XYZ file of C-alpha atoms in Angstrom:
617
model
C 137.973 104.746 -0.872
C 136.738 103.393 2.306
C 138.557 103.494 5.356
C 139.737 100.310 5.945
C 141.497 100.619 1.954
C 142.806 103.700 2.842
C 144.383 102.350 5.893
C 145.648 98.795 4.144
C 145.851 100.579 0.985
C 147.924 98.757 -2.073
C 150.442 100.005 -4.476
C 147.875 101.237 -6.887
C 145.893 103.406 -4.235
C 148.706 105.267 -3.039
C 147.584 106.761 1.048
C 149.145 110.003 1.634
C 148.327 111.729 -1.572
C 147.326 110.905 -5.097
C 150.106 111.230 -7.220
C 150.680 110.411 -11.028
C 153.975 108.854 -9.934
C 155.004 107.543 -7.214
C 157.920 108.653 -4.573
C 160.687 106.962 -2.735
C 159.453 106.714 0.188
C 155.332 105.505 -0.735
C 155.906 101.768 0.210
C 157.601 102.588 3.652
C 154.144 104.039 4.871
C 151.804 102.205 2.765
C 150.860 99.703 5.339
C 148.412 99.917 8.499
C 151.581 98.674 11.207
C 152.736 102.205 10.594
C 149.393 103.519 12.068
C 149.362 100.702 14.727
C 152.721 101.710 15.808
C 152.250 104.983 16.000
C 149.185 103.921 18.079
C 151.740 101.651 20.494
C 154.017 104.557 20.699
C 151.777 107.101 21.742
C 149.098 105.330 24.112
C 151.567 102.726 25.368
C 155.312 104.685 25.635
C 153.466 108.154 26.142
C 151.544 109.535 29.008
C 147.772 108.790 28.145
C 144.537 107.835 30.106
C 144.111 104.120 30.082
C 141.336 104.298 31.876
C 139.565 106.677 29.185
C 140.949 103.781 26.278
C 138.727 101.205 27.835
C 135.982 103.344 28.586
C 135.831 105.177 24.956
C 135.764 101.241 23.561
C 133.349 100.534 25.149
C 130.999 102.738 24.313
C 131.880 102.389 20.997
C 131.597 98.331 21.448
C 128.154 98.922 23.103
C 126.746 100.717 20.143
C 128.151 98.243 17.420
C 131.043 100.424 16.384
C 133.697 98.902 17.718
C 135.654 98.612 14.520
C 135.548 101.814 12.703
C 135.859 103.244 16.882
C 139.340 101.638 16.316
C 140.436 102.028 12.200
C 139.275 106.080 13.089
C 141.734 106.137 15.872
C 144.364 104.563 13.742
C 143.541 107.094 10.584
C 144.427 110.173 12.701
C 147.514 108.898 14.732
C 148.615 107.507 11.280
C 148.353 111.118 9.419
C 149.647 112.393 12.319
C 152.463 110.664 11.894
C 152.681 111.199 8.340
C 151.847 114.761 8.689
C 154.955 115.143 11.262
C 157.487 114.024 8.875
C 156.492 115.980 6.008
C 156.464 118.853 8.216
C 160.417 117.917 9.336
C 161.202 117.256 6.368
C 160.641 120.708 4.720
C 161.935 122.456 7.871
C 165.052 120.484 7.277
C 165.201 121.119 3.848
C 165.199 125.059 4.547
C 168.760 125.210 5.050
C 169.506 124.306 1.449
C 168.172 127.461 -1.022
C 165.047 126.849 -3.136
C 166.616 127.376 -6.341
C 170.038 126.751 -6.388
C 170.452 123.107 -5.245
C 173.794 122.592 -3.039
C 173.855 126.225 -1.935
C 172.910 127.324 1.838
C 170.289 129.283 2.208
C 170.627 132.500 4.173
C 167.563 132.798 5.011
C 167.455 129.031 6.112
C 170.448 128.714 8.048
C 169.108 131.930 10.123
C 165.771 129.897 11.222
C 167.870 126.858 12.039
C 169.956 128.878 14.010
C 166.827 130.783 15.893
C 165.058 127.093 16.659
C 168.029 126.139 18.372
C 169.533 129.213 20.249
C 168.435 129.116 23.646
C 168.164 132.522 24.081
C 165.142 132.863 21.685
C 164.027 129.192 23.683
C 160.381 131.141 23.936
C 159.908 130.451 20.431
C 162.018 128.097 19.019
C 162.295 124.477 18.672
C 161.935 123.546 22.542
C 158.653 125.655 22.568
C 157.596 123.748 19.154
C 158.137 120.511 20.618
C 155.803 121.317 23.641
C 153.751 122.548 21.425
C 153.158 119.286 19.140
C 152.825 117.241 22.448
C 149.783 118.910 23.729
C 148.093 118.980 20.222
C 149.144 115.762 19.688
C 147.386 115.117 23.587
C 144.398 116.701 22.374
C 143.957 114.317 19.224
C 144.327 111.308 21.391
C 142.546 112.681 24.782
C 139.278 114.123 23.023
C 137.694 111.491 21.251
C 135.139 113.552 19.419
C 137.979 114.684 17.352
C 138.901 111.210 15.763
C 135.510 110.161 15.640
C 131.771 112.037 15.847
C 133.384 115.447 15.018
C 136.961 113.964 12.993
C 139.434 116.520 12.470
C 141.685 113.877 10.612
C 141.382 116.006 6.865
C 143.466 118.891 8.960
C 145.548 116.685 10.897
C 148.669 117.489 8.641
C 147.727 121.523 8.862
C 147.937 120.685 12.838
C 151.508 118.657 12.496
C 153.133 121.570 10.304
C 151.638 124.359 13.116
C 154.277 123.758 16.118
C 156.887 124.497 14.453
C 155.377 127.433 11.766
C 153.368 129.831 14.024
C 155.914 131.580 15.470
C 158.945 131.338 12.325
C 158.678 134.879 11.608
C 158.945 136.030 15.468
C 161.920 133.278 16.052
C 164.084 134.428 13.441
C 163.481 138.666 14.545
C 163.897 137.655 17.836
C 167.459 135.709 16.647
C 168.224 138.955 14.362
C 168.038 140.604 17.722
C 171.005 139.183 19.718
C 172.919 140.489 17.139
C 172.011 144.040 17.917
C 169.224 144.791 15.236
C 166.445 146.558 16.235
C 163.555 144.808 15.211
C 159.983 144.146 16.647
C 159.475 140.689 17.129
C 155.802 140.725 17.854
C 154.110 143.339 15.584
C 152.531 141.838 12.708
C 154.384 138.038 13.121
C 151.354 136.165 12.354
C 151.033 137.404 9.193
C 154.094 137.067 8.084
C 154.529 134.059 9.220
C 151.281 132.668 7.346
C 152.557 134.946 4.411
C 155.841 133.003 4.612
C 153.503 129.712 4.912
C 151.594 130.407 1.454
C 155.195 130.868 -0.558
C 156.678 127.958 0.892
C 153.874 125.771 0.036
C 155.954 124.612 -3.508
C 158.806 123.683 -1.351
C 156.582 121.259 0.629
C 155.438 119.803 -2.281
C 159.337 119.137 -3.589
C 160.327 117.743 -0.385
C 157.791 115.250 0.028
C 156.825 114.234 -3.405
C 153.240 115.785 -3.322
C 151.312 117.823 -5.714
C 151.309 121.743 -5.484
C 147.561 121.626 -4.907
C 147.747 119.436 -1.862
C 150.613 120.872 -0.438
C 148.752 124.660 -0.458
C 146.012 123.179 0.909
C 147.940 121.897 4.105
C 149.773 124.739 4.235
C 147.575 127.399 3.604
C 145.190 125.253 6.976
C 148.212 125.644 8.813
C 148.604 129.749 7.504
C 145.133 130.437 8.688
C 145.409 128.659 11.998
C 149.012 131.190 12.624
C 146.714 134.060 11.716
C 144.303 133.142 14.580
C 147.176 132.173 17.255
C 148.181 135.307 18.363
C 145.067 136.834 19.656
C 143.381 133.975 21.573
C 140.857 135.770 23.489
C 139.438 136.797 19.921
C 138.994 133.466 18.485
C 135.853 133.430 19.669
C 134.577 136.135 17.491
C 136.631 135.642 14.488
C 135.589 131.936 14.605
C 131.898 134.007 14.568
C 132.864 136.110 12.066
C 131.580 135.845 8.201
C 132.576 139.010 7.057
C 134.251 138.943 3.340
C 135.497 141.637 1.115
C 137.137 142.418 -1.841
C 138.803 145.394 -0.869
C 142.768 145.647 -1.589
C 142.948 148.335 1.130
C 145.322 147.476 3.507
C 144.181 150.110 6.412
C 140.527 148.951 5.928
C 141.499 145.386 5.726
C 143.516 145.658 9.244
C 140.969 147.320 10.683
C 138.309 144.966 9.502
C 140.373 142.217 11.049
C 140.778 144.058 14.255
C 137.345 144.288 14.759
C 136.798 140.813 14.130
C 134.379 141.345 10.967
C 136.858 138.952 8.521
C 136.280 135.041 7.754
C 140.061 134.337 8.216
C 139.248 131.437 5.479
C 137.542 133.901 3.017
C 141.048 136.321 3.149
C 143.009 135.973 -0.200
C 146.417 135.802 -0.557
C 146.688 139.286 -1.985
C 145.503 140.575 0.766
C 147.045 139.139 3.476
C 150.162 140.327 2.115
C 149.044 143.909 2.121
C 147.990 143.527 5.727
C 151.153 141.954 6.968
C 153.295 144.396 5.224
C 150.984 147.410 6.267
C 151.637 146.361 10.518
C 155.222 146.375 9.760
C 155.998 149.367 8.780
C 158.796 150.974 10.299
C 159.526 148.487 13.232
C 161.530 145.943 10.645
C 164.616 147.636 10.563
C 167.374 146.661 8.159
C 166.217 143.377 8.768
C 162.846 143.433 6.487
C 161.757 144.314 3.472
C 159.723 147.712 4.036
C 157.650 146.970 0.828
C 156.451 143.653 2.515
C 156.731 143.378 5.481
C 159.205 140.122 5.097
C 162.821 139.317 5.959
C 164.831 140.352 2.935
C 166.626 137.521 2.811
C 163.441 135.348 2.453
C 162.243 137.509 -0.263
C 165.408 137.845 -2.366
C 165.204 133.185 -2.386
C 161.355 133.328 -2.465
C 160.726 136.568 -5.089
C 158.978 133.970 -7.577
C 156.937 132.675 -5.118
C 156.185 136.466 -3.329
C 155.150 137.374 -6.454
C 152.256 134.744 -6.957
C 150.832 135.392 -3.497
C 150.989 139.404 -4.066
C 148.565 138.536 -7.456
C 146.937 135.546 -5.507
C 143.161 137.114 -5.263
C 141.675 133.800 -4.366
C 140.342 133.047 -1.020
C 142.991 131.247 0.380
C 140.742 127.696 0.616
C 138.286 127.936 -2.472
C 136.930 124.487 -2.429
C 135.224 124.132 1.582
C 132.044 122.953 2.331
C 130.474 122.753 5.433
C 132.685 119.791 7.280
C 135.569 121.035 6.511
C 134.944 124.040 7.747
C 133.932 122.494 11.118
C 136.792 120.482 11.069
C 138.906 123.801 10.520
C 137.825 125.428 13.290
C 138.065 122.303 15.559
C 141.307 121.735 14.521
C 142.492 125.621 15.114
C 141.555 125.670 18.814
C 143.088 122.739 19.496
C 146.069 124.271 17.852
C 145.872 127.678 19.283
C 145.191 125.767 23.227
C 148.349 124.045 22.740
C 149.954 127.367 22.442
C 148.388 128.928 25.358
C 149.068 125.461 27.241
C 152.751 125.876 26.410
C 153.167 129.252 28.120
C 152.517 127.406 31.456
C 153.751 123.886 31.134
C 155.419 122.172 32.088
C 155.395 124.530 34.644
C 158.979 123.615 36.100
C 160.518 125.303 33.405
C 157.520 128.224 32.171
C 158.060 129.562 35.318
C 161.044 131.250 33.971
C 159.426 131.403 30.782
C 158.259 134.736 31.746
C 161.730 136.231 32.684
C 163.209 135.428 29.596
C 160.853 137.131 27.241
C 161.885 140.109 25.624
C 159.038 142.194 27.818
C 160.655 140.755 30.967
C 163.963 142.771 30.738
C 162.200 146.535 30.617
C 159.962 145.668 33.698
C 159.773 144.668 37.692
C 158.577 141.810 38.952
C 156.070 143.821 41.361
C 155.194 147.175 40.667
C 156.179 149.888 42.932
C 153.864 151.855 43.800
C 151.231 149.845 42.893
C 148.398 148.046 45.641
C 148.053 144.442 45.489
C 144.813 145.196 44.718
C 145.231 147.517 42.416
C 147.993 144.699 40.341
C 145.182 141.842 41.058
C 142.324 144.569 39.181
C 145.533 144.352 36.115
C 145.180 140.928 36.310
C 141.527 140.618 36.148
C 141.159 143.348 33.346
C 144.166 142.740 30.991
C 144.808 141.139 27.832
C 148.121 139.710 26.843
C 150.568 142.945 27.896
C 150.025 146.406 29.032
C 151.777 149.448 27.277
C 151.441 152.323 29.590
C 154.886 151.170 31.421
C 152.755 149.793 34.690
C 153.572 146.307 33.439
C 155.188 143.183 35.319
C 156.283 139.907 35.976
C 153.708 139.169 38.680
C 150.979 140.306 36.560
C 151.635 138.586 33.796
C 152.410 135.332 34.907
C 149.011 135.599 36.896
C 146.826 136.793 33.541
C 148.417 133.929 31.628
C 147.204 131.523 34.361
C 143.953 132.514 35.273
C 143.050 133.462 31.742
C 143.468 129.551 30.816
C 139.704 129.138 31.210
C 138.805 132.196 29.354
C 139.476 130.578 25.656
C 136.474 128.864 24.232
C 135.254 127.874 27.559
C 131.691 126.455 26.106
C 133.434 124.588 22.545
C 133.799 121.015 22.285
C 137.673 121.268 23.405
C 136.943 123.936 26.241
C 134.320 121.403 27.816
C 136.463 118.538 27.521
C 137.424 116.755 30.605
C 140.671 116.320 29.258
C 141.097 120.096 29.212
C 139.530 120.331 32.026
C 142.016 118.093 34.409
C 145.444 119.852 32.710
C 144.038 123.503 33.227
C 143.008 122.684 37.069
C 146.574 120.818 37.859
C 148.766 123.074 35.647
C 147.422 126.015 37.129
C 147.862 125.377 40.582
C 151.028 124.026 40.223
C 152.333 126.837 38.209
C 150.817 129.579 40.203
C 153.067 127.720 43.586
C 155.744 127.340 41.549
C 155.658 130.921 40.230
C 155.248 131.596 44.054
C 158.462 129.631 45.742
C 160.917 131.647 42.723
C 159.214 135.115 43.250
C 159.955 135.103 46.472
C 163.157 133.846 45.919
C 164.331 136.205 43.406
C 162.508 139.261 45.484
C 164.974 138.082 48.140
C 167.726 138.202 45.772
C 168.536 134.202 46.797
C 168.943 132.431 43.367
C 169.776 128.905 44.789
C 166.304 127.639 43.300
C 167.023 128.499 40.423
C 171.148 126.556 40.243
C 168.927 124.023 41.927
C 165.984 123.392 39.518
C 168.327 124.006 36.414
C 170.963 121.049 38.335
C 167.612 118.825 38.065
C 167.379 119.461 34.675
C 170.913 118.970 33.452
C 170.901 115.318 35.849
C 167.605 114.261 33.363
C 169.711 114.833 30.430
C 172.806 113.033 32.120
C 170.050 110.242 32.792
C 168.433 110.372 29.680
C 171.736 110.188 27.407
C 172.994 107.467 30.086
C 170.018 105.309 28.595
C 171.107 105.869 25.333
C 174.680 104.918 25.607
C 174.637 101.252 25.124
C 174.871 99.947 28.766
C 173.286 96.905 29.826
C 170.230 97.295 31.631
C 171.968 95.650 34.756
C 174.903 98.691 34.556
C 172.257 101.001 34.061
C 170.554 100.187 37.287
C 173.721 100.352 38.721
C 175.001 103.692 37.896
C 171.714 105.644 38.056
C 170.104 104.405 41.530
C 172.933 102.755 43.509
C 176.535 104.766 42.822
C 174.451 107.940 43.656
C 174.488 106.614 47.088
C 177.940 106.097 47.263
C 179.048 109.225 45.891
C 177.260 110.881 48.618
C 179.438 109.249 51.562
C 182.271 111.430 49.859
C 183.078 115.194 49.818
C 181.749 117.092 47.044
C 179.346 113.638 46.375
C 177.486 115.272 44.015
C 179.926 116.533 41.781
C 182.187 113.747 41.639
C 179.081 111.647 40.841
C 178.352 114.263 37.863
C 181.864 114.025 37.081
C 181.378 110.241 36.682
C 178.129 110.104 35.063
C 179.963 112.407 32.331
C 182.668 109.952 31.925
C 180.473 106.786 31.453
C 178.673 108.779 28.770
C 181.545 109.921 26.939
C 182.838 106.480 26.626
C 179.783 104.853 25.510
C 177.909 104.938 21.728
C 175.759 108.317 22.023
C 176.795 111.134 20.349
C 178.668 113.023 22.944
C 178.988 115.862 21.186
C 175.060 116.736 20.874
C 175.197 115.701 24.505
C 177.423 118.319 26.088
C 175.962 120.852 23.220
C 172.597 120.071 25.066
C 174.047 120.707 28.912
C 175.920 124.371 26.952
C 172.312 124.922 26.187
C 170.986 124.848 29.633
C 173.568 126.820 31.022
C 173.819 129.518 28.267
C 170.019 129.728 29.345
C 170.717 129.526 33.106
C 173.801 132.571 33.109
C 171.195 134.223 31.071
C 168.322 133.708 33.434
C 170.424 134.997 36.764
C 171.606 137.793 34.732
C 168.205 138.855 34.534
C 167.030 138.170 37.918
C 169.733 139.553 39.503
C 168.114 142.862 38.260
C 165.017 142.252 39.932
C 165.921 142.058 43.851
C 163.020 144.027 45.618
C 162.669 142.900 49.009
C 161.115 146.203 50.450
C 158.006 144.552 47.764
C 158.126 141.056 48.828
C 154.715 140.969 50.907
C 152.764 143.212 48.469
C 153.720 140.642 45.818
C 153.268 137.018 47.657
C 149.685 139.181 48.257
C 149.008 138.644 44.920
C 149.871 135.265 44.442
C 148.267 134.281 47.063
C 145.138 136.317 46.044
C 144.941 134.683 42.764
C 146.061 130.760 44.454
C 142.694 131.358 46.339
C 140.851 132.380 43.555
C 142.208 129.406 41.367
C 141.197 127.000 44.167
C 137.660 128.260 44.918
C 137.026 128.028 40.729
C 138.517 124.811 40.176
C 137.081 123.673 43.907
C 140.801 122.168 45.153
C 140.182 120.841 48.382
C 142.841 120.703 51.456
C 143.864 117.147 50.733
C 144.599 118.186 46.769
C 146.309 121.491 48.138
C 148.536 119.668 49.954
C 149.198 117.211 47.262
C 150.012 120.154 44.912
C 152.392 121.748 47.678
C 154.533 118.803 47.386
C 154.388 118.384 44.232
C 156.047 121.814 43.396
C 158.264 121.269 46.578
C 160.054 118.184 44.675
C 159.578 119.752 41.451
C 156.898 116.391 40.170
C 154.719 116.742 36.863
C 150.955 116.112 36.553
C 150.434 112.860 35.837
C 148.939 114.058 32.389
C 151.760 115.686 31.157
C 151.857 114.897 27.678
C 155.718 114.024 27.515
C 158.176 111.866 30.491
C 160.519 114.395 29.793
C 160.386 118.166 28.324
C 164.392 117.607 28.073
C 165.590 116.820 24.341
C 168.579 115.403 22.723
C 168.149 116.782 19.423
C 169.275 114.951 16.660
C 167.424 114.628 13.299
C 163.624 113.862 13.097
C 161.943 111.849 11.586
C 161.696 112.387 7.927
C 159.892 110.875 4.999
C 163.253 111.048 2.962
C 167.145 111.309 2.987
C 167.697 115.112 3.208
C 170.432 116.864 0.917
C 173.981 117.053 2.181
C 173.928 120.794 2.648
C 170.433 120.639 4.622
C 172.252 117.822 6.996
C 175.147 120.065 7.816
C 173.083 123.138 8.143
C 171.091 121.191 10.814
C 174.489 119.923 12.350
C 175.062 123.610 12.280
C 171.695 124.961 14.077
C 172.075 122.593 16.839
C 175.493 124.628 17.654
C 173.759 128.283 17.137
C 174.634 128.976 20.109
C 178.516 129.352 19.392
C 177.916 130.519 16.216
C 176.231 133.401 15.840
């Protein structure tokens, strides 16, 4: 089928999948407007490059290509779309047990619950959905990806990854707060592709597709997890064409350790062995020691466990040479977008840091430790140190200057794109990082009341818009009664006060709007808690040392001139974003996504449910 059928394809020629029936839902997104809205939504409504539009066209226009420079575009923003549904609509569908329709899933309702607490924020939903903007930036920014080098046979693999990549760390991290004593890290990867591979016949039930498709996407999106959590390997596993039919799960580990494994070449078999084999003995009650699982996902998905343990098929058996390419394309973009999200958008990473799990058993500088001596840490470390020396300076600093470090000399890595959001978000983040260290070192947490105040007013503002108020009103009570507020005592509050009121009585859902604003200040009271801890004025000049040290560095590498420095200062000073920050606003509302079908009643109320995790648990 050529393109232009595939993207105006008929009845008969069903576009998301072949099927030997067809689905509710087929006709809905069997016509090109849904690609050429998706288009309007995300170059018009959605931070993008104009300029690079116009300029990519014509090129394209110049060499004759015009028109398949434009039906390309649409084919990837249109499985993108489709690829982001199917992927909500099987996380939805997770509340509701596999084989017992109208029962709630254990398992299921646990996830939903982790996504939404915000003390496991790191990993959960908020962290997906910055996640899916920045690959979703990548797709639209890069143009080699839609066109001379296409990705668009992975692009559903890259929609189900925000979300995925981290499900097994989420849900030990949300086991956690309820006093287990379970590594979150260790091994999380591979279960999480492990829990990837048995869900792959749920996929297929929730969105009408057949079980050979669906494993496909998912198994993409497994292999891509497997890669995520070592970045600065990816170079030499992407290298790496090592295969083996060994069932050995030491040699197997330590094969993939030293990067001598073709992650696409593993089998099913034995990625279970491996993932099992790292968790021994850090699982707790939690897991099943035998796998390396959550027992509650292996009593619902035993059936499916069971496949995968006798699976001893490479995990993609049918992959020539452009798929392959397309693969690995597809993973850096995937793993970047995680790296990006650890440091935008930097107003709110820069507590990212404090509220890991790492964070609570370690300073923010060092004592007895040199500046130089923490800026040699910086410059030789990978990811976190173990031998207690560890801390918040260093590895916010490591996390920004190792930015350029991952795939520096790819086709993403070169990228202008990438190029712009690495120079701006690291600068901004490293000031940022800068004004609350020395803060916090000071033991003066008004910046931090202050920035989370900011955010809580964009969610006032955001579910003011929403409420059903002319555009006249709206105007009026978001730029002119602030001013009037002000001439009063207590101006602020009373005008918070107010703003709460108007939203109340309007048509949003006020009830996911105040669960939103508990959100942000069940993360804020956790926040100080934590900070409070971490007053060390007699090391506040040995740590702005380093900052500094490394600002310097970061301006002489990505050659920031006075005029952008000061730019940047004020910039962090009012708290702006870049101007190619992939999303107006990192602030959600929630609410259901979009789906390619009705879910069941008991998935809809176990979402309801998630969304309040935090007074649940």
């Amino acid at each position: 089928m050529s393109l232009r059928e595939r993207l105006l394809a008929s009845p008969e020629r069903p576009y998301l999948f072949e099927r030997s029936e067809e689905v509710d839902w087929d006709m809905t997104f069997e016509f090109a407007a849904v690609g050429m809205l998706a288009w309007l939504r995300e170059s018009a409504f959605r931070p993008r490059s104009r300029s690079k539009i116009v300029q990519d066209a014509w090129v394209a226009a110049s060499e004759g290509n015009l028109e398949r420079f434009v039906l390309e575009g649409l084919e990837v923003i249109k499985e993108a779309e489709l690829g982001k549904r199917a992927a909500n609509s099987l996380r939805l569908a997770l509340g509701e047990d596999a084989h017992n329709p109208g029962v709630e899933s254990q398992w299921g309702r646990d996830l939903i619950c982790a996504y939404e607490d915000p003390n496991v924020a790191d990993h959960g939903a908020p962290h997906g959905r910055v996640v899916k903007a920045w690959v979703m930036a990548g797709l639209k920014e890069i143009p080699e990806l839609r066109h001379t080098h296409s990705v668009v046979s992975m692009v559903r693999s890259m929609m189900d990854f925000p979300y995925s990549h981290d499900m097994a760390k989420a849900y030990w991290e949300y086991k956690n707060l309820a006093e287990e004593r379970v590594s979150p890290t260790v091994g999380h990867n591979f279960a999480g592709a492990n829990m990837k591979l048995a869900l792959h016949t749920r996929y297929a039930q929730e969105n009408g597709v057949r079980k050979r498709d669906a494993w496909r996407v998912e198994a993409f999106a497994a292999a891509m997890g497997l890669l995520h959590s070592e970045p600065e390997k990816f170079k030499e596993r992407r290298e790496a064409q090592g295969k083996t039919l060994t069932r050995n799960a030491g040699t197997l580990v330590g094969l993939w350790d030293e990067n001598q494994l073709d992650v696409l070449s593993l089998t099913p078999a034995q990625t279970m062995r491996m993932g099992a084999y790292l968790r021994r003995g850090v699982g707790g009650d939690v897991d099943d020691p035998k796998l390396g699982l959550p027992r509650d996902f292996v009593r619902e998905y035993g059936p499916e466990i069971g496949r995968l343990r006798n699976n001893h098929d490479p995990l993609i058996i049918e992959l020539d040479d452009r798929d392959r390419e397309a693969f690995w394309l597809a993973a850096e973009l995937c793993v970047w977008a995680d790296r990006m999200a650890m440091i935008a958008p930097y107003q709110n990473s820069v507590f990212r840091t404090f509220l890991s799990p790492q964070s609570k058993d370690r300073p923010l500088y060092p004592s007895g430790l040199t500046p130089g001596q923490v800026l040699e840490q910086v410059a030789a470390a990978k990811g976190d140190l173990v031998d207690g020396q560890d801390s918040d300076v260093r590895r916010k600093m490591f996390e920004i200057i190792d930015l350029d470090n991952f795939s520096p000399d790819s086709l993403v890595g070169k990228s202008d794109f990438v190029r712009l959001v690495h120079k701006d978000n690291a600068m901004l983040g490293a000031l940022a990082f800068r004004r609350i260290a020395g803060a916090v070192m000071r033991g003066d947490l008004h910046e931090v009341n202050e920035l989370y105040e900011r955010r809580m007013t964009r969610v006032r503002e955001k579910a003011l818009r929403r409420s059903g108020y002319s555009l006249g009103e709206q105007v009026w009570y978001r730029n002119l009664a602030p001013h009037l507020f002000n001439l009063l005592s207590n101006g602020q509050d009373r005008y918070m006060r107010f703003m709460d009121g108007l939203i109340r009585a309007g048509s949003f859902d006020t009830e996911r709007y105040e669960l939103k604003l508990e959100k942000l200040k069940i993360e804020r009271n956790s926040l100080l808690t934590i900070l409070a801890k971490k007053r060390q004025p007699e090391e506040l000049e040995n740590c702005l040392e380093v900052i500094d040290g490394e600002i310097d560095w970061l301006r002489r590498h990505y050659g920031v001139n006075e005029r952008e420095m000061r730019r940047y200062e004020q910039m962090v000073e009012r708290w702006q974003s870049p101007s190619m920050q992939p999303y107006k606003d990192a602030e959600s509302l929630g609410g259901e996504p979009h789906l390619l079908r009705e879910p069941s009643e008991v998935a809809k109320r176990l979402f309801h449910f998630g969304s309040l995790a935090s007074n649940h648990r």
